[in-house]
Amino acid sequence: MKIVYRVLILSVLLSSCTSQFGKVLKSKDKEYKLKMAEQYYASKKYDKAQQVYEDIMPFFKGDPRFEDMYYKYAYCAFSLRDYINSENLFKTFTETFPGSSRAEECEYMRCMSYFKQSPKVDLDQTNTSKTISLMQAFINSHPDSKRVKDATDIMDQCRAKLELKSYKNAQLYYDLGYFKAAAVAYSSLMETFADSEKSDEYKLNEIKAYYKYAQMSIEEKQQERYEKVLIECSDFTDRFRESKLISQVNEFRTQSQ
């Protein structure tokens, strides 16, 4: 009985809330609706706040309060994880209110909207690359902003994701037996992420791939391809004199000579 009673009470409360929200939407009093939108927003009922703001904003254009409404409307979309919409709204805010004290924040939040759309590493990373570009533009425009450190951290996260994506692509070539393609991919990875702590690993993997490519080649092609391994081994020792991987490189050098 207690469970049934609680369910009934909950149903009544939900019905009452739904009925009240319906009345808010149907109201012709824009001031009342603005007041309710503010209450919904303050209570983090972003879905309701969003609907009411959307309904009344056309009537507040030119009103000094319109900027604040639009700002909160953009945050509603972001809070509801509608990042495609929030990116557009934050962008429009900075264009509509370029002199606003919130313009810098909204510019940053536009970048964050792209960052939130950055997918798992195995998927297309267009939004990850876009995040890096936008965050760099933000830093260039606001070098003294308190958000520069956060922007830099996010860029580092995005670069790490792109690096991992490229590594997985190169490794896939290797695992599938496309050794020349793998070697080229590892070389590109090393050059693209030249500051990576794993650069010597990528170079070693490039050497391994070229070695396998030579090893699997027909006899007439082997000498030329083993010579390529030797060239890359020499390049490794020139670049990474202090690497702990040199002993492995020397093994490939010996086996290729």
PDB file of C-alpha atoms in Angstrom:
ATOM      1  CA  MET A   1       0.000   0.000   0.000  1.00  0.00           C
ATOM      2  CA  LYS A   2       2.821   2.393   0.857  1.00  0.00           C
ATOM      3  CA  ILE A   3       4.460   1.845  -2.537  1.00  0.00           C
ATOM      4  CA  VAL A   4       1.158   2.405  -4.350  1.00  0.00           C
ATOM      5  CA  TYR A   5       0.556   5.550  -2.306  1.00  0.00           C
ATOM      6  CA  ARG A   6       4.004   6.933  -3.152  1.00  0.00           C
ATOM      7  CA  VAL A   7       3.494   6.197  -6.840  1.00  0.00           C
ATOM      8  CA  LEU A   8       0.177   8.048  -6.754  1.00  0.00           C
ATOM      9  CA  ILE A   9       1.740  11.049  -5.004  1.00  0.00           C
ATOM     10  CA  LEU A  10       4.586  11.117  -7.530  1.00  0.00           C
ATOM     11  CA  SER A  11       2.124  10.916 -10.411  1.00  0.00           C
ATOM     12  CA  VAL A  12       0.121  13.805  -9.006  1.00  0.00           C
ATOM     13  CA  LEU A  13       3.258  15.927  -8.551  1.00  0.00           C
ATOM     14  CA  LEU A  14       4.474  15.183 -12.076  1.00  0.00           C
ATOM     15  CA  SER A  15       1.059  15.947 -13.492  1.00  0.00           C
ATOM     16  CA  SER A  16       0.977  19.209 -11.557  1.00  0.00           C
ATOM     17  CA  CYS A  17       4.446  20.219 -12.819  1.00  0.00           C
ATOM     18  CA  THR A  18       3.524  19.341 -16.404  1.00  0.00           C
ATOM     19  CA  SER A  19       0.287  21.283 -16.097  1.00  0.00           C
ATOM     20  CA  GLN A  20       2.126  24.325 -14.704  1.00  0.00           C
ATOM     21  CA  PHE A  21       4.715  24.222 -17.487  1.00  0.00           C
ATOM     22  CA  GLY A  22       1.948  24.006 -20.051  1.00  0.00           C
ATOM     23  CA  LYS A  23       0.368  27.115 -18.582  1.00  0.00           C
ATOM     24  CA  VAL A  24       3.699  28.926 -18.773  1.00  0.00           C
ATOM     25  CA  LEU A  25       4.062  28.104 -22.451  1.00  0.00           C
ATOM     26  CA  LYS A  26       0.478  29.149 -23.230  1.00  0.00           C
ATOM     27  CA  SER A  27       0.732  32.425 -21.328  1.00  0.00           C
ATOM     28  CA  LYS A  28       0.675  35.665 -23.351  1.00  0.00           C
ATOM     29  CA  ASP A  29       2.503  37.559 -20.599  1.00  0.00           C
ATOM     30  CA  LYS A  30       6.117  37.771 -21.766  1.00  0.00           C
ATOM     31  CA  GLU A  31       7.334  39.179 -18.429  1.00  0.00           C
ATOM     32  CA  TYR A  32       5.808  36.260 -16.552  1.00  0.00           C
ATOM     33  CA  LYS A  33       7.340  33.819 -19.016  1.00  0.00           C
ATOM     34  CA  LEU A  34      10.747  35.451 -18.649  1.00  0.00           C
ATOM     35  CA  LYS A  35      10.461  35.174 -14.877  1.00  0.00           C
ATOM     36  CA  MET A  36       9.623  31.475 -15.170  1.00  0.00           C
ATOM     37  CA  ALA A  37      12.463  30.882 -17.650  1.00  0.00           C
ATOM     38  CA  GLU A  38      14.859  32.410 -15.139  1.00  0.00           C
ATOM     39  CA  GLN A  39      13.499  30.158 -12.415  1.00  0.00           C
ATOM     40  CA  TYR A  40      13.832  27.061 -14.568  1.00  0.00           C
ATOM     41  CA  TYR A  41      17.386  28.038 -15.492  1.00  0.00           C
ATOM     42  CA  ALA A  42      18.357  28.682 -11.854  1.00  0.00           C
ATOM     43  CA  SER A  43      16.889  25.278 -10.932  1.00  0.00           C
ATOM     44  CA  LYS A  44      18.919  23.633 -13.747  1.00  0.00           C
ATOM     45  CA  LYS A  45      15.745  22.581 -15.535  1.00  0.00           C
ATOM     46  CA  TYR A  46      17.460  23.441 -18.779  1.00  0.00           C
ATOM     47  CA  ASP A  47      14.991  21.676 -21.077  1.00  0.00           C
ATOM     48  CA  LYS A  48      12.114  23.801 -19.765  1.00  0.00           C
ATOM     49  CA  ALA A  49      14.180  26.998 -19.639  1.00  0.00           C
ATOM     50  CA  GLN A  50      15.284  26.413 -23.230  1.00  0.00           C
ATOM     51  CA  GLN A  51      11.724  26.069 -24.490  1.00  0.00           C
ATOM     52  CA  VAL A  52      10.517  29.209 -22.727  1.00  0.00           C
ATOM     53  CA  TYR A  53      13.531  31.298 -23.795  1.00  0.00           C
ATOM     54  CA  GLU A  54      13.049  30.153 -27.378  1.00  0.00           C
ATOM     55  CA  ASP A  55       9.399  31.127 -27.204  1.00  0.00           C
ATOM     56  CA  ILE A  56       9.898  34.665 -25.885  1.00  0.00           C
ATOM     57  CA  MET A  57      13.255  35.826 -27.279  1.00  0.00           C
ATOM     58  CA  PRO A  58      11.758  37.280 -30.477  1.00  0.00           C
ATOM     59  CA  PHE A  59       9.727  39.658 -28.270  1.00  0.00           C
ATOM     60  CA  PHE A  60      12.795  40.884 -26.386  1.00  0.00           C
ATOM     61  CA  LYS A  61      15.036  41.874 -29.280  1.00  0.00           C
ATOM     62  CA  GLY A  62      16.299  45.379 -28.588  1.00  0.00           C
ATOM     63  CA  ASP A  63      15.576  44.980 -24.890  1.00  0.00           C
ATOM     64  CA  PRO A  64      18.662  45.354 -22.612  1.00  0.00           C
ATOM     65  CA  ARG A  65      17.815  41.938 -21.146  1.00  0.00           C
ATOM     66  CA  PHE A  66      18.096  40.172 -24.500  1.00  0.00           C
ATOM     67  CA  GLU A  67      21.854  39.637 -24.138  1.00  0.00           C
ATOM     68  CA  ASP A  68      21.459  37.813 -20.830  1.00  0.00           C
ATOM     69  CA  MET A  69      18.626  35.721 -22.244  1.00  0.00           C
ATOM     70  CA  TYR A  70      20.653  34.687 -25.263  1.00  0.00           C
ATOM     71  CA  TYR A  71      23.652  33.865 -23.052  1.00  0.00           C
ATOM     72  CA  LYS A  72      21.554  31.545 -20.883  1.00  0.00           C
ATOM     73  CA  TYR A  73      19.810  30.075 -23.907  1.00  0.00           C
ATOM     74  CA  ALA A  74      23.210  29.061 -25.309  1.00  0.00           C
ATOM     75  CA  TYR A  75      24.150  27.471 -21.983  1.00  0.00           C
ATOM     76  CA  CYS A  76      20.883  25.541 -21.969  1.00  0.00           C
ATOM     77  CA  ALA A  77      21.914  23.837 -25.214  1.00  0.00           C
ATOM     78  CA  PHE A  78      25.395  23.122 -23.845  1.00  0.00           C
ATOM     79  CA  SER A  79      24.029  21.750 -20.561  1.00  0.00           C
ATOM     80  CA  LEU A  80      21.643  19.499 -22.496  1.00  0.00           C
ATOM     81  CA  ARG A  81      24.636  18.193 -24.498  1.00  0.00           C
ATOM     82  CA  ASP A  82      23.283  19.630 -27.722  1.00  0.00           C
ATOM     83  CA  TYR A  83      26.794  20.666 -28.668  1.00  0.00           C
ATOM     84  CA  ILE A  84      26.135  21.290 -32.369  1.00  0.00           C
ATOM     85  CA  ASN A  85      23.496  23.851 -31.410  1.00  0.00           C
ATOM     86  CA  SER A  86      25.513  25.345 -28.549  1.00  0.00           C
ATOM     87  CA  GLU A  87      28.523  25.869 -30.835  1.00  0.00           C
ATOM     88  CA  ASN A  88      26.367  27.902 -33.199  1.00  0.00           C
ATOM     89  CA  LEU A  89      24.701  29.838 -30.361  1.00  0.00           C
ATOM     90  CA  PHE A  90      27.963  30.806 -28.651  1.00  0.00           C
ATOM     91  CA  LYS A  91      29.389  31.843 -32.017  1.00  0.00           C
ATOM     92  CA  THR A  92      26.315  33.982 -32.726  1.00  0.00           C
ATOM     93  CA  PHE A  93      26.562  35.553 -29.266  1.00  0.00           C
ATOM     94  CA  THR A  94      30.118  36.764 -29.907  1.00  0.00           C
ATOM     95  CA  GLU A  95      29.065  38.144 -33.277  1.00  0.00           C
ATOM     96  CA  THR A  96      25.927  39.830 -31.943  1.00  0.00           C
ATOM     97  CA  PHE A  97      27.475  41.193 -28.737  1.00  0.00           C
ATOM     98  CA  PRO A  98      31.190  41.674 -29.557  1.00  0.00           C
ATOM     99  CA  GLY A  99      31.592  44.291 -26.816  1.00  0.00           C
ATOM    100  CA  SER A 100      29.983  42.172 -24.115  1.00  0.00           C
ATOM    101  CA  SER A 101      31.913  41.303 -20.967  1.00  0.00           C
ATOM    102  CA  ARG A 102      30.854  37.708 -21.726  1.00  0.00           C
ATOM    103  CA  ALA A 103      32.162  37.650 -25.305  1.00  0.00           C
ATOM    104  CA  GLU A 104      35.483  36.030 -24.349  1.00  0.00           C
ATOM    105  CA  GLU A 105      33.708  33.382 -22.280  1.00  0.00           C
ATOM    106  CA  CYS A 106      31.334  32.556 -25.131  1.00  0.00           C
ATOM    107  CA  GLU A 107      34.209  32.359 -27.584  1.00  0.00           C
ATOM    108  CA  TYR A 108      35.854  29.826 -25.277  1.00  0.00           C
ATOM    109  CA  MET A 109      32.566  27.935 -24.860  1.00  0.00           C
ATOM    110  CA  ARG A 110      32.272  27.671 -28.620  1.00  0.00           C
ATOM    111  CA  CYS A 111      35.640  25.885 -28.586  1.00  0.00           C
ATOM    112  CA  MET A 112      34.392  23.679 -25.752  1.00  0.00           C
ATOM    113  CA  SER A 113      31.335  22.744 -27.803  1.00  0.00           C
ATOM    114  CA  TYR A 114      33.653  21.370 -30.488  1.00  0.00           C
ATOM    115  CA  PHE A 115      35.773  19.602 -27.869  1.00  0.00           C
ATOM    116  CA  LYS A 116      32.675  17.906 -26.461  1.00  0.00           C
ATOM    117  CA  GLN A 117      31.959  16.556 -29.948  1.00  0.00           C
ATOM    118  CA  SER A 118      35.409  14.979 -30.207  1.00  0.00           C
ATOM    119  CA  PRO A 119      34.655  11.237 -30.582  1.00  0.00           C
ATOM    120  CA  LYS A 120      36.423   8.063 -29.560  1.00  0.00           C
ATOM    121  CA  VAL A 121      39.893   7.706 -30.987  1.00  0.00           C
ATOM    122  CA  ASP A 122      38.879   5.137 -33.619  1.00  0.00           C
ATOM    123  CA  LEU A 123      36.359   7.493 -35.247  1.00  0.00           C
ATOM    124  CA  ASP A 124      36.768  10.516 -37.515  1.00  0.00           C
ATOM    125  CA  GLN A 125      38.675  13.255 -35.677  1.00  0.00           C
ATOM    126  CA  THR A 126      37.526  16.323 -37.628  1.00  0.00           C
ATOM    127  CA  ASN A 127      36.091  17.943 -34.497  1.00  0.00           C
ATOM    128  CA  THR A 128      39.279  17.188 -32.579  1.00  0.00           C
ATOM    129  CA  SER A 129      41.354  19.015 -35.184  1.00  0.00           C
ATOM    130  CA  LYS A 130      38.818  21.850 -35.254  1.00  0.00           C
ATOM    131  CA  THR A 131      39.091  22.163 -31.474  1.00  0.00           C
ATOM    132  CA  ILE A 132      42.861  22.613 -31.717  1.00  0.00           C
ATOM    133  CA  SER A 133      42.487  25.325 -34.370  1.00  0.00           C
ATOM    134  CA  LEU A 134      39.833  27.209 -32.428  1.00  0.00           C
ATOM    135  CA  MET A 135      41.637  26.951 -29.100  1.00  0.00           C
ATOM    136  CA  GLN A 136      44.832  28.249 -30.702  1.00  0.00           C
ATOM    137  CA  ALA A 137      42.879  31.149 -32.209  1.00  0.00           C
ATOM    138  CA  PHE A 138      41.389  31.838 -28.769  1.00  0.00           C
ATOM    139  CA  ILE A 139      44.845  31.910 -27.157  1.00  0.00           C
ATOM    140  CA  ASN A 140      46.151  34.201 -29.883  1.00  0.00           C
ATOM    141  CA  SER A 141      43.230  36.582 -29.392  1.00  0.00           C
ATOM    142  CA  HIS A 142      43.290  36.489 -25.589  1.00  0.00           C
ATOM    143  CA  PRO A 143      46.888  35.795 -24.501  1.00  0.00           C
ATOM    144  CA  ASP A 144      46.248  37.186 -21.006  1.00  0.00           C
ATOM    145  CA  SER A 145      42.999  35.291 -20.409  1.00  0.00           C
ATOM    146  CA  LYS A 146      42.646  33.169 -17.287  1.00  0.00           C
ATOM    147  CA  ARG A 147      41.357  30.448 -19.629  1.00  0.00           C
ATOM    148  CA  VAL A 148      44.631  30.104 -21.576  1.00  0.00           C
ATOM    149  CA  LYS A 149      45.920  27.290 -19.340  1.00  0.00           C
ATOM    150  CA  ASP A 150      42.703  25.293 -19.738  1.00  0.00           C
ATOM    151  CA  ALA A 151      42.759  25.917 -23.484  1.00  0.00           C
ATOM    152  CA  THR A 152      46.351  24.682 -23.672  1.00  0.00           C
ATOM    153  CA  ASP A 153      45.504  21.553 -21.663  1.00  0.00           C
ATOM    154  CA  ILE A 154      42.609  20.770 -23.989  1.00  0.00           C
ATOM    155  CA  MET A 155      44.831  21.229 -27.041  1.00  0.00           C
ATOM    156  CA  ASP A 156      47.323  18.776 -25.511  1.00  0.00           C
ATOM    157  CA  GLN A 157      44.517  16.247 -24.975  1.00  0.00           C
ATOM    158  CA  CYS A 158      43.403  16.656 -28.576  1.00  0.00           C
ATOM    159  CA  ARG A 159      46.918  16.262 -29.937  1.00  0.00           C
ATOM    160  CA  ALA A 160      47.378  13.110 -27.855  1.00  0.00           C
ATOM    161  CA  LYS A 161      44.177  11.701 -29.339  1.00  0.00           C
ATOM    162  CA  LEU A 162      45.290  12.516 -32.875  1.00  0.00           C
ATOM    163  CA  GLU A 163      48.684  10.958 -32.192  1.00  0.00           C
ATOM    164  CA  LEU A 164      47.085   7.767 -30.889  1.00  0.00           C
ATOM    165  CA  LYS A 165      44.764   7.668 -33.893  1.00  0.00           C
ATOM    166  CA  SER A 166      47.746   7.930 -36.271  1.00  0.00           C
ATOM    167  CA  TYR A 167      49.656   5.275 -34.315  1.00  0.00           C
ATOM    168  CA  LYS A 168      46.736   2.848 -34.538  1.00  0.00           C
ATOM    169  CA  ASN A 169      46.455   3.416 -38.277  1.00  0.00           C
ATOM    170  CA  ALA A 170      50.166   2.701 -38.755  1.00  0.00           C
ATOM    171  CA  GLN A 171      49.994  -0.388 -36.556  1.00  0.00           C
ATOM    172  CA  LEU A 172      46.977  -1.652 -38.487  1.00  0.00           C
ATOM    173  CA  TYR A 173      48.979  -1.516 -41.722  1.00  0.00           C
ATOM    174  CA  TYR A 174      51.728  -3.519 -40.007  1.00  0.00           C
ATOM    175  CA  ASP A 175      49.322  -6.099 -38.571  1.00  0.00           C
ATOM    176  CA  LEU A 176      47.728  -6.581 -41.993  1.00  0.00           C
ATOM    177  CA  GLY A 177      51.129  -7.163 -43.586  1.00  0.00           C
ATOM    178  CA  TYR A 178      51.305  -3.899 -45.538  1.00  0.00           C
ATOM    179  CA  PHE A 179      54.836  -3.266 -44.326  1.00  0.00           C
ATOM    180  CA  LYS A 180      55.852  -0.480 -46.707  1.00  0.00           C
ATOM    181  CA  ALA A 181      52.638   1.432 -45.961  1.00  0.00           C
ATOM    182  CA  ALA A 182      53.257   0.885 -42.255  1.00  0.00           C
ATOM    183  CA  ALA A 183      56.791   2.251 -42.528  1.00  0.00           C
ATOM    184  CA  VAL A 184      55.582   5.350 -44.351  1.00  0.00           C
ATOM    185  CA  ALA A 185      52.798   5.838 -41.792  1.00  0.00           C
ATOM    186  CA  TYR A 186      55.236   5.564 -38.874  1.00  0.00           C
ATOM    187  CA  SER A 187      57.588   8.022 -40.546  1.00  0.00           C
ATOM    188  CA  SER A 188      54.719  10.487 -41.030  1.00  0.00           C
ATOM    189  CA  LEU A 189      53.624   9.963 -37.425  1.00  0.00           C
ATOM    190  CA  MET A 190      57.110  10.742 -36.144  1.00  0.00           C
ATOM    191  CA  GLU A 191      57.402  13.892 -38.250  1.00  0.00           C
ATOM    192  CA  THR A 192      53.896  15.145 -37.421  1.00  0.00           C
ATOM    193  CA  PHE A 193      54.402  14.676 -33.687  1.00  0.00           C
ATOM    194  CA  ALA A 194      58.085  15.538 -33.550  1.00  0.00           C
ATOM    195  CA  ASP A 195      57.907  16.529 -29.881  1.00  0.00           C
ATOM    196  CA  SER A 196      56.349  13.240 -28.803  1.00  0.00           C
ATOM    197  CA  GLU A 197      58.054  11.266 -26.051  1.00  0.00           C
ATOM    198  CA  LYS A 198      57.499   8.189 -28.215  1.00  0.00           C
ATOM    199  CA  SER A 199      59.340   9.469 -31.300  1.00  0.00           C
ATOM    200  CA  ASP A 200      62.110   6.887 -30.920  1.00  0.00           C
ATOM    201  CA  GLU A 201      59.499   4.112 -30.645  1.00  0.00           C
ATOM    202  CA  TYR A 202      57.878   5.277 -33.865  1.00  0.00           C
ATOM    203  CA  LYS A 203      61.251   5.328 -35.591  1.00  0.00           C
ATOM    204  CA  LEU A 204      62.025   1.811 -34.377  1.00  0.00           C
ATOM    205  CA  ASN A 205      58.637   0.621 -35.670  1.00  0.00           C
ATOM    206  CA  GLU A 206      59.437   2.238 -39.018  1.00  0.00           C
ATOM    207  CA  ILE A 207      62.706   0.265 -39.124  1.00  0.00           C
ATOM    208  CA  LYS A 208      60.899  -2.956 -38.208  1.00  0.00           C
ATOM    209  CA  ALA A 209      58.383  -2.388 -40.989  1.00  0.00           C
ATOM    210  CA  TYR A 210      61.091  -1.714 -43.584  1.00  0.00           C
ATOM    211  CA  TYR A 211      62.962  -4.813 -42.383  1.00  0.00           C
ATOM    212  CA  LYS A 212      59.841  -6.984 -42.776  1.00  0.00           C
ATOM    213  CA  TYR A 213      59.236  -5.417 -46.188  1.00  0.00           C
ATOM    214  CA  ALA A 214      62.763  -6.365 -47.278  1.00  0.00           C
ATOM    215  CA  GLN A 215      62.491  -9.800 -45.724  1.00  0.00           C
ATOM    216  CA  MET A 216      59.242 -10.579 -47.580  1.00  0.00           C
ATOM    217  CA  SER A 217      60.495  -9.240 -50.925  1.00  0.00           C
ATOM    218  CA  ILE A 218      61.649 -11.275 -53.891  1.00  0.00           C
ATOM    219  CA  GLU A 219      65.400 -11.893 -53.981  1.00  0.00           C
ATOM    220  CA  GLU A 220      66.139  -9.305 -56.688  1.00  0.00           C
ATOM    221  CA  LYS A 221      64.633  -6.538 -54.528  1.00  0.00           C
ATOM    222  CA  GLN A 222      66.065  -7.528 -51.165  1.00  0.00           C
ATOM    223  CA  GLN A 223      69.470  -5.822 -51.351  1.00  0.00           C
ATOM    224  CA  GLU A 224      67.952  -2.444 -52.199  1.00  0.00           C
ATOM    225  CA  ARG A 225      65.369  -2.764 -49.440  1.00  0.00           C
ATOM    226  CA  TYR A 226      67.818  -3.921 -46.783  1.00  0.00           C
ATOM    227  CA  GLU A 227      69.919  -0.891 -47.679  1.00  0.00           C
ATOM    228  CA  LYS A 228      66.873   1.212 -46.869  1.00  0.00           C
ATOM    229  CA  VAL A 229      66.787  -0.418 -43.426  1.00  0.00           C
ATOM    230  CA  LEU A 230      70.447   0.505 -42.897  1.00  0.00           C
ATOM    231  CA  ILE A 231      69.755   4.116 -43.876  1.00  0.00           C
ATOM    232  CA  GLU A 232      66.918   4.330 -41.362  1.00  0.00           C
ATOM    233  CA  CYS A 233      69.062   2.716 -38.652  1.00  0.00           C
ATOM    234  CA  SER A 234      71.726   5.389 -39.206  1.00  0.00           C
ATOM    235  CA  ASP A 235      69.034   8.058 -39.064  1.00  0.00           C
ATOM    236  CA  PHE A 236      67.860   6.627 -35.751  1.00  0.00           C
ATOM    237  CA  THR A 237      71.299   6.798 -34.141  1.00  0.00           C
ATOM    238  CA  ASP A 238      71.767  10.351 -35.410  1.00  0.00           C
ATOM    239  CA  ARG A 239      68.448  11.500 -33.962  1.00  0.00           C
ATOM    240  CA  PHE A 240      68.209   9.465 -30.781  1.00  0.00           C
ATOM    241  CA  ARG A 241      71.731   8.977 -29.458  1.00  0.00           C
ATOM    242  CA  GLU A 242      70.505   8.528 -25.876  1.00  0.00           C
ATOM    243  CA  SER A 243      67.593   6.216 -26.653  1.00  0.00           C
ATOM    244  CA  LYS A 244      67.257   2.939 -24.791  1.00  0.00           C
ATOM    245  CA  LEU A 245      66.131   1.356 -28.048  1.00  0.00           C
ATOM    246  CA  ILE A 246      69.494   1.635 -29.810  1.00  0.00           C
ATOM    247  CA  SER A 247      70.391  -1.980 -29.017  1.00  0.00           C
ATOM    248  CA  GLN A 248      67.305  -3.164 -30.918  1.00  0.00           C
ATOM    249  CA  VAL A 249      68.155  -0.874 -33.820  1.00  0.00           C
ATOM    250  CA  ASN A 250      71.670  -2.335 -33.924  1.00  0.00           C
ATOM    251  CA  GLU A 251      70.185  -5.820 -34.200  1.00  0.00           C
ATOM    252  CA  PHE A 252      68.249  -4.797 -37.302  1.00  0.00           C
ATOM    253  CA  ARG A 253      71.399  -3.158 -38.638  1.00  0.00           C
ATOM    254  CA  THR A 254      73.412  -6.371 -38.157  1.00  0.00           C
ATOM    255  CA  GLN A 255      70.737  -8.578 -39.688  1.00  0.00           C
ATOM    256  CA  SER A 256      70.422  -6.268 -42.709  1.00  0.00           C
ATOM    257  CA  GLN A 257      74.130  -5.932 -43.537  1.00  0.00           C
TER     258      GLN A 257
END
